[in-house]
Amino acid sequence: MKVIITIIVLLIITSGYYLSVHAAIFNANKTIEVKEYSDLFYKLGSDSAPDSVSIDEIIAGASQFALSMCDDAVYQQVLGKTVDSCKLKFHQSKAKCAQFFTAHNSAFYDKKTPVSLVAEKFIDCVSS
């Protein structure tokens, strides 16, 4: 009986998640705002949004990803750093790195590979 109830609850949770994630696909008027790294690639592959991302969106997504790496205490310990030192380094270098990348890169990208490369370079800039 517990197994059946657990399966039903999991199905309800899974279907709710599926519907909330895919709801944006069916709304053609909805624009995709880049808040996370994965949003960059969703926006490039989505039919409901423009087929390009700006350098500012890449910086926003890559910043979120870099901060999530900073929040991983085990990862920071392996690198010989702390969460606080990583966040401090990030905040000290973000403005300078963003200014450099804005000045020395294209304003818009429409392919996933260049977006990945620019994002990785930005993450390297703010974390090293």
PDB file of C-alpha atoms in Angstrom:
ATOM      1  CA  MET A   1       0.000   0.000   0.000  1.00  0.00           C
ATOM      2  CA  LYS A   2       2.843   2.381   0.859  1.00  0.00           C
ATOM      3  CA  VAL A   3       4.477   1.620  -2.470  1.00  0.00           C
ATOM      4  CA  ILE A   4       1.319   2.474  -4.399  1.00  0.00           C
ATOM      5  CA  ILE A   5       0.847   5.753  -2.525  1.00  0.00           C
ATOM      6  CA  THR A   6       4.512   6.650  -3.052  1.00  0.00           C
ATOM      7  CA  ILE A   7       4.254   5.944  -6.772  1.00  0.00           C
ATOM      8  CA  ILE A   8       1.104   8.074  -7.060  1.00  0.00           C
ATOM      9  CA  VAL A   9       2.750  10.978  -5.215  1.00  0.00           C
ATOM     10  CA  LEU A  10       5.847  10.737  -7.407  1.00  0.00           C
ATOM     11  CA  LEU A  11       3.715  10.719 -10.551  1.00  0.00           C
ATOM     12  CA  ILE A  12       1.854  13.830  -9.402  1.00  0.00           C
ATOM     13  CA  ILE A  13       5.097  15.640  -8.583  1.00  0.00           C
ATOM     14  CA  THR A  14       6.749  14.581 -11.838  1.00  0.00           C
ATOM     15  CA  SER A  15       3.787  15.577 -14.004  1.00  0.00           C
ATOM     16  CA  GLY A  16       3.532  18.946 -12.232  1.00  0.00           C
ATOM     17  CA  TYR A  17       7.222  19.594 -12.841  1.00  0.00           C
ATOM     18  CA  TYR A  18       6.931  18.508 -16.470  1.00  0.00           C
ATOM     19  CA  LEU A  19       3.976  20.796 -17.106  1.00  0.00           C
ATOM     20  CA  SER A  20       5.595  23.793 -15.412  1.00  0.00           C
ATOM     21  CA  VAL A  21       8.832  23.374 -17.359  1.00  0.00           C
ATOM     22  CA  HIS A  22       7.105  22.962 -20.700  1.00  0.00           C
ATOM     23  CA  ALA A  23       4.427  25.623 -20.207  1.00  0.00           C
ATOM     24  CA  ALA A  24       6.688  28.293 -21.713  1.00  0.00           C
ATOM     25  CA  ILE A  25       6.961  26.293 -24.929  1.00  0.00           C
ATOM     26  CA  PHE A  26       3.259  26.684 -25.633  1.00  0.00           C
ATOM     27  CA  ASN A  27       3.168  30.438 -24.983  1.00  0.00           C
ATOM     28  CA  ALA A  28       4.539  32.063 -28.148  1.00  0.00           C
ATOM     29  CA  ASN A  29       4.408  35.579 -26.645  1.00  0.00           C
ATOM     30  CA  LYS A  30       6.624  34.738 -23.692  1.00  0.00           C
ATOM     31  CA  THR A  31      10.216  35.956 -23.906  1.00  0.00           C
ATOM     32  CA  ILE A  32      12.897  33.980 -22.172  1.00  0.00           C
ATOM     33  CA  GLU A  33      14.872  35.857 -19.553  1.00  0.00           C
ATOM     34  CA  VAL A  34      18.334  34.458 -18.932  1.00  0.00           C
ATOM     35  CA  LYS A  35      18.855  33.962 -15.212  1.00  0.00           C
ATOM     36  CA  GLU A  36      20.783  30.695 -15.221  1.00  0.00           C
ATOM     37  CA  TYR A  37      23.450  29.134 -17.405  1.00  0.00           C
ATOM     38  CA  SER A  38      21.034  26.587 -18.874  1.00  0.00           C
ATOM     39  CA  ASP A  39      18.654  29.388 -19.944  1.00  0.00           C
ATOM     40  CA  LEU A  40      21.214  30.420 -22.571  1.00  0.00           C
ATOM     41  CA  PHE A  41      20.896  27.145 -24.422  1.00  0.00           C
ATOM     42  CA  TYR A  42      17.147  26.921 -23.920  1.00  0.00           C
ATOM     43  CA  LYS A  43      16.767  30.347 -25.481  1.00  0.00           C
ATOM     44  CA  LEU A  44      18.919  29.375 -28.468  1.00  0.00           C
ATOM     45  CA  GLY A  45      16.910  26.218 -29.045  1.00  0.00           C
ATOM     46  CA  SER A  46      13.450  27.634 -28.375  1.00  0.00           C
ATOM     47  CA  ASP A  47      10.935  28.501 -31.073  1.00  0.00           C
ATOM     48  CA  SER A  48       9.190  31.006 -28.794  1.00  0.00           C
ATOM     49  CA  ALA A  49      12.115  33.413 -28.494  1.00  0.00           C
ATOM     50  CA  PRO A  50      14.700  35.134 -30.680  1.00  0.00           C
ATOM     51  CA  ASP A  51      17.417  32.832 -31.921  1.00  0.00           C
ATOM     52  CA  SER A  52      20.282  34.769 -30.383  1.00  0.00           C
ATOM     53  CA  VAL A  53      21.617  35.655 -26.952  1.00  0.00           C
ATOM     54  CA  SER A  54      23.453  38.823 -26.047  1.00  0.00           C
ATOM     55  CA  ILE A  55      26.845  39.073 -24.400  1.00  0.00           C
ATOM     56  CA  ASP A  56      25.091  40.497 -21.324  1.00  0.00           C
ATOM     57  CA  GLU A  57      22.907  37.382 -21.113  1.00  0.00           C
ATOM     58  CA  ILE A  58      25.977  35.174 -21.435  1.00  0.00           C
ATOM     59  CA  ILE A  59      27.643  37.105 -18.598  1.00  0.00           C
ATOM     60  CA  ALA A  60      24.499  36.753 -16.432  1.00  0.00           C
ATOM     61  CA  GLY A  61      24.236  33.007 -17.029  1.00  0.00           C
ATOM     62  CA  ALA A  62      27.948  32.402 -16.584  1.00  0.00           C
ATOM     63  CA  SER A  63      27.950  34.499 -13.388  1.00  0.00           C
ATOM     64  CA  GLN A  64      25.226  32.330 -11.901  1.00  0.00           C
ATOM     65  CA  PHE A  65      27.184  29.208 -12.839  1.00  0.00           C
ATOM     66  CA  ALA A  66      30.414  30.581 -11.350  1.00  0.00           C
ATOM     67  CA  LEU A  67      28.642  31.439  -8.097  1.00  0.00           C
ATOM     68  CA  SER A  68      27.144  27.967  -7.917  1.00  0.00           C
ATOM     69  CA  MET A  69      30.669  26.553  -8.221  1.00  0.00           C
ATOM     70  CA  CYS A  70      31.739  28.880  -5.400  1.00  0.00           C
ATOM     71  CA  ASP A  71      28.905  27.567  -3.216  1.00  0.00           C
ATOM     72  CA  ASP A  72      30.152  23.980  -3.537  1.00  0.00           C
ATOM     73  CA  ALA A  73      32.286  23.651  -0.399  1.00  0.00           C
ATOM     74  CA  VAL A  74      33.707  20.240  -1.351  1.00  0.00           C
ATOM     75  CA  TYR A  75      34.786  21.509  -4.776  1.00  0.00           C
ATOM     76  CA  GLN A  76      36.413  24.559  -3.208  1.00  0.00           C
ATOM     77  CA  GLN A  77      38.197  22.388  -0.662  1.00  0.00           C
ATOM     78  CA  VAL A  78      39.627  20.220  -3.461  1.00  0.00           C
ATOM     79  CA  LEU A  79      40.915  23.411  -5.115  1.00  0.00           C
ATOM     80  CA  GLY A  80      42.465  24.490  -1.813  1.00  0.00           C
ATOM     81  CA  LYS A  81      40.096  27.442  -1.455  1.00  0.00           C
ATOM     82  CA  THR A  82      37.078  28.332   0.644  1.00  0.00           C
ATOM     83  CA  VAL A  83      33.567  29.347  -0.345  1.00  0.00           C
ATOM     84  CA  ASP A  84      34.142  32.849   1.030  1.00  0.00           C
ATOM     85  CA  SER A  85      37.440  33.347  -0.817  1.00  0.00           C
ATOM     86  CA  CYS A  86      35.861  32.182  -4.066  1.00  0.00           C
ATOM     87  CA  LYS A  87      32.919  34.567  -3.685  1.00  0.00           C
ATOM     88  CA  LEU A  88      35.259  37.420  -2.789  1.00  0.00           C
ATOM     89  CA  LYS A  89      37.384  36.746  -5.882  1.00  0.00           C
ATOM     90  CA  PHE A  90      34.232  36.573  -8.008  1.00  0.00           C
ATOM     91  CA  HIS A  91      32.870  39.897  -6.773  1.00  0.00           C
ATOM     92  CA  GLN A  92      36.258  41.592  -7.116  1.00  0.00           C
ATOM     93  CA  SER A  93      36.764  40.526 -10.717  1.00  0.00           C
ATOM     94  CA  LYS A  94      33.219  40.385 -12.155  1.00  0.00           C
ATOM     95  CA  ALA A  95      32.999  44.035 -13.244  1.00  0.00           C
ATOM     96  CA  LYS A  96      36.435  44.031 -14.860  1.00  0.00           C
ATOM     97  CA  CYS A  97      35.812  40.732 -16.653  1.00  0.00           C
ATOM     98  CA  ALA A  98      32.350  41.824 -17.817  1.00  0.00           C
ATOM     99  CA  GLN A  99      33.747  45.086 -19.172  1.00  0.00           C
ATOM    100  CA  PHE A 100      36.505  43.235 -21.037  1.00  0.00           C
ATOM    101  CA  PHE A 101      34.142  40.635 -22.510  1.00  0.00           C
ATOM    102  CA  THR A 102      31.596  43.265 -23.544  1.00  0.00           C
ATOM    103  CA  ALA A 103      34.285  45.251 -25.341  1.00  0.00           C
ATOM    104  CA  HIS A 104      36.078  42.335 -27.020  1.00  0.00           C
ATOM    105  CA  ASN A 105      33.269  39.997 -28.094  1.00  0.00           C
ATOM    106  CA  SER A 106      30.306  40.096 -30.430  1.00  0.00           C
ATOM    107  CA  ALA A 107      27.129  41.649 -29.097  1.00  0.00           C
ATOM    108  CA  PHE A 108      24.946  38.658 -30.063  1.00  0.00           C
ATOM    109  CA  TYR A 109      25.462  34.931 -30.622  1.00  0.00           C
ATOM    110  CA  ASP A 110      23.182  32.459 -32.338  1.00  0.00           C
ATOM    111  CA  LYS A 111      25.166  29.211 -32.053  1.00  0.00           C
ATOM    112  CA  LYS A 112      25.693  27.087 -28.935  1.00  0.00           C
ATOM    113  CA  THR A 113      29.417  26.428 -29.373  1.00  0.00           C
ATOM    114  CA  PRO A 114      30.533  30.088 -29.354  1.00  0.00           C
ATOM    115  CA  VAL A 115      28.194  30.768 -26.427  1.00  0.00           C
ATOM    116  CA  SER A 116      29.813  27.909 -24.490  1.00  0.00           C
ATOM    117  CA  LEU A 117      33.308  29.155 -25.274  1.00  0.00           C
ATOM    118  CA  VAL A 118      32.572  32.755 -24.239  1.00  0.00           C
ATOM    119  CA  ALA A 119      30.839  31.573 -21.059  1.00  0.00           C
ATOM    120  CA  GLU A 120      33.757  29.285 -20.150  1.00  0.00           C
ATOM    121  CA  LYS A 121      36.253  32.099 -20.710  1.00  0.00           C
ATOM    122  CA  PHE A 122      34.183  34.419 -18.517  1.00  0.00           C
ATOM    123  CA  ILE A 123      33.983  31.783 -15.767  1.00  0.00           C
ATOM    124  CA  ASP A 124      37.766  31.350 -15.976  1.00  0.00           C
ATOM    125  CA  CYS A 125      38.203  35.114 -15.747  1.00  0.00           C
ATOM    126  CA  VAL A 126      36.131  35.503 -12.588  1.00  0.00           C
ATOM    127  CA  SER A 127      37.464  32.397 -10.880  1.00  0.00           C
ATOM    128  CA  SER A 128      41.205  32.585 -11.474  1.00  0.00           C
TER     129      SER A 128
END
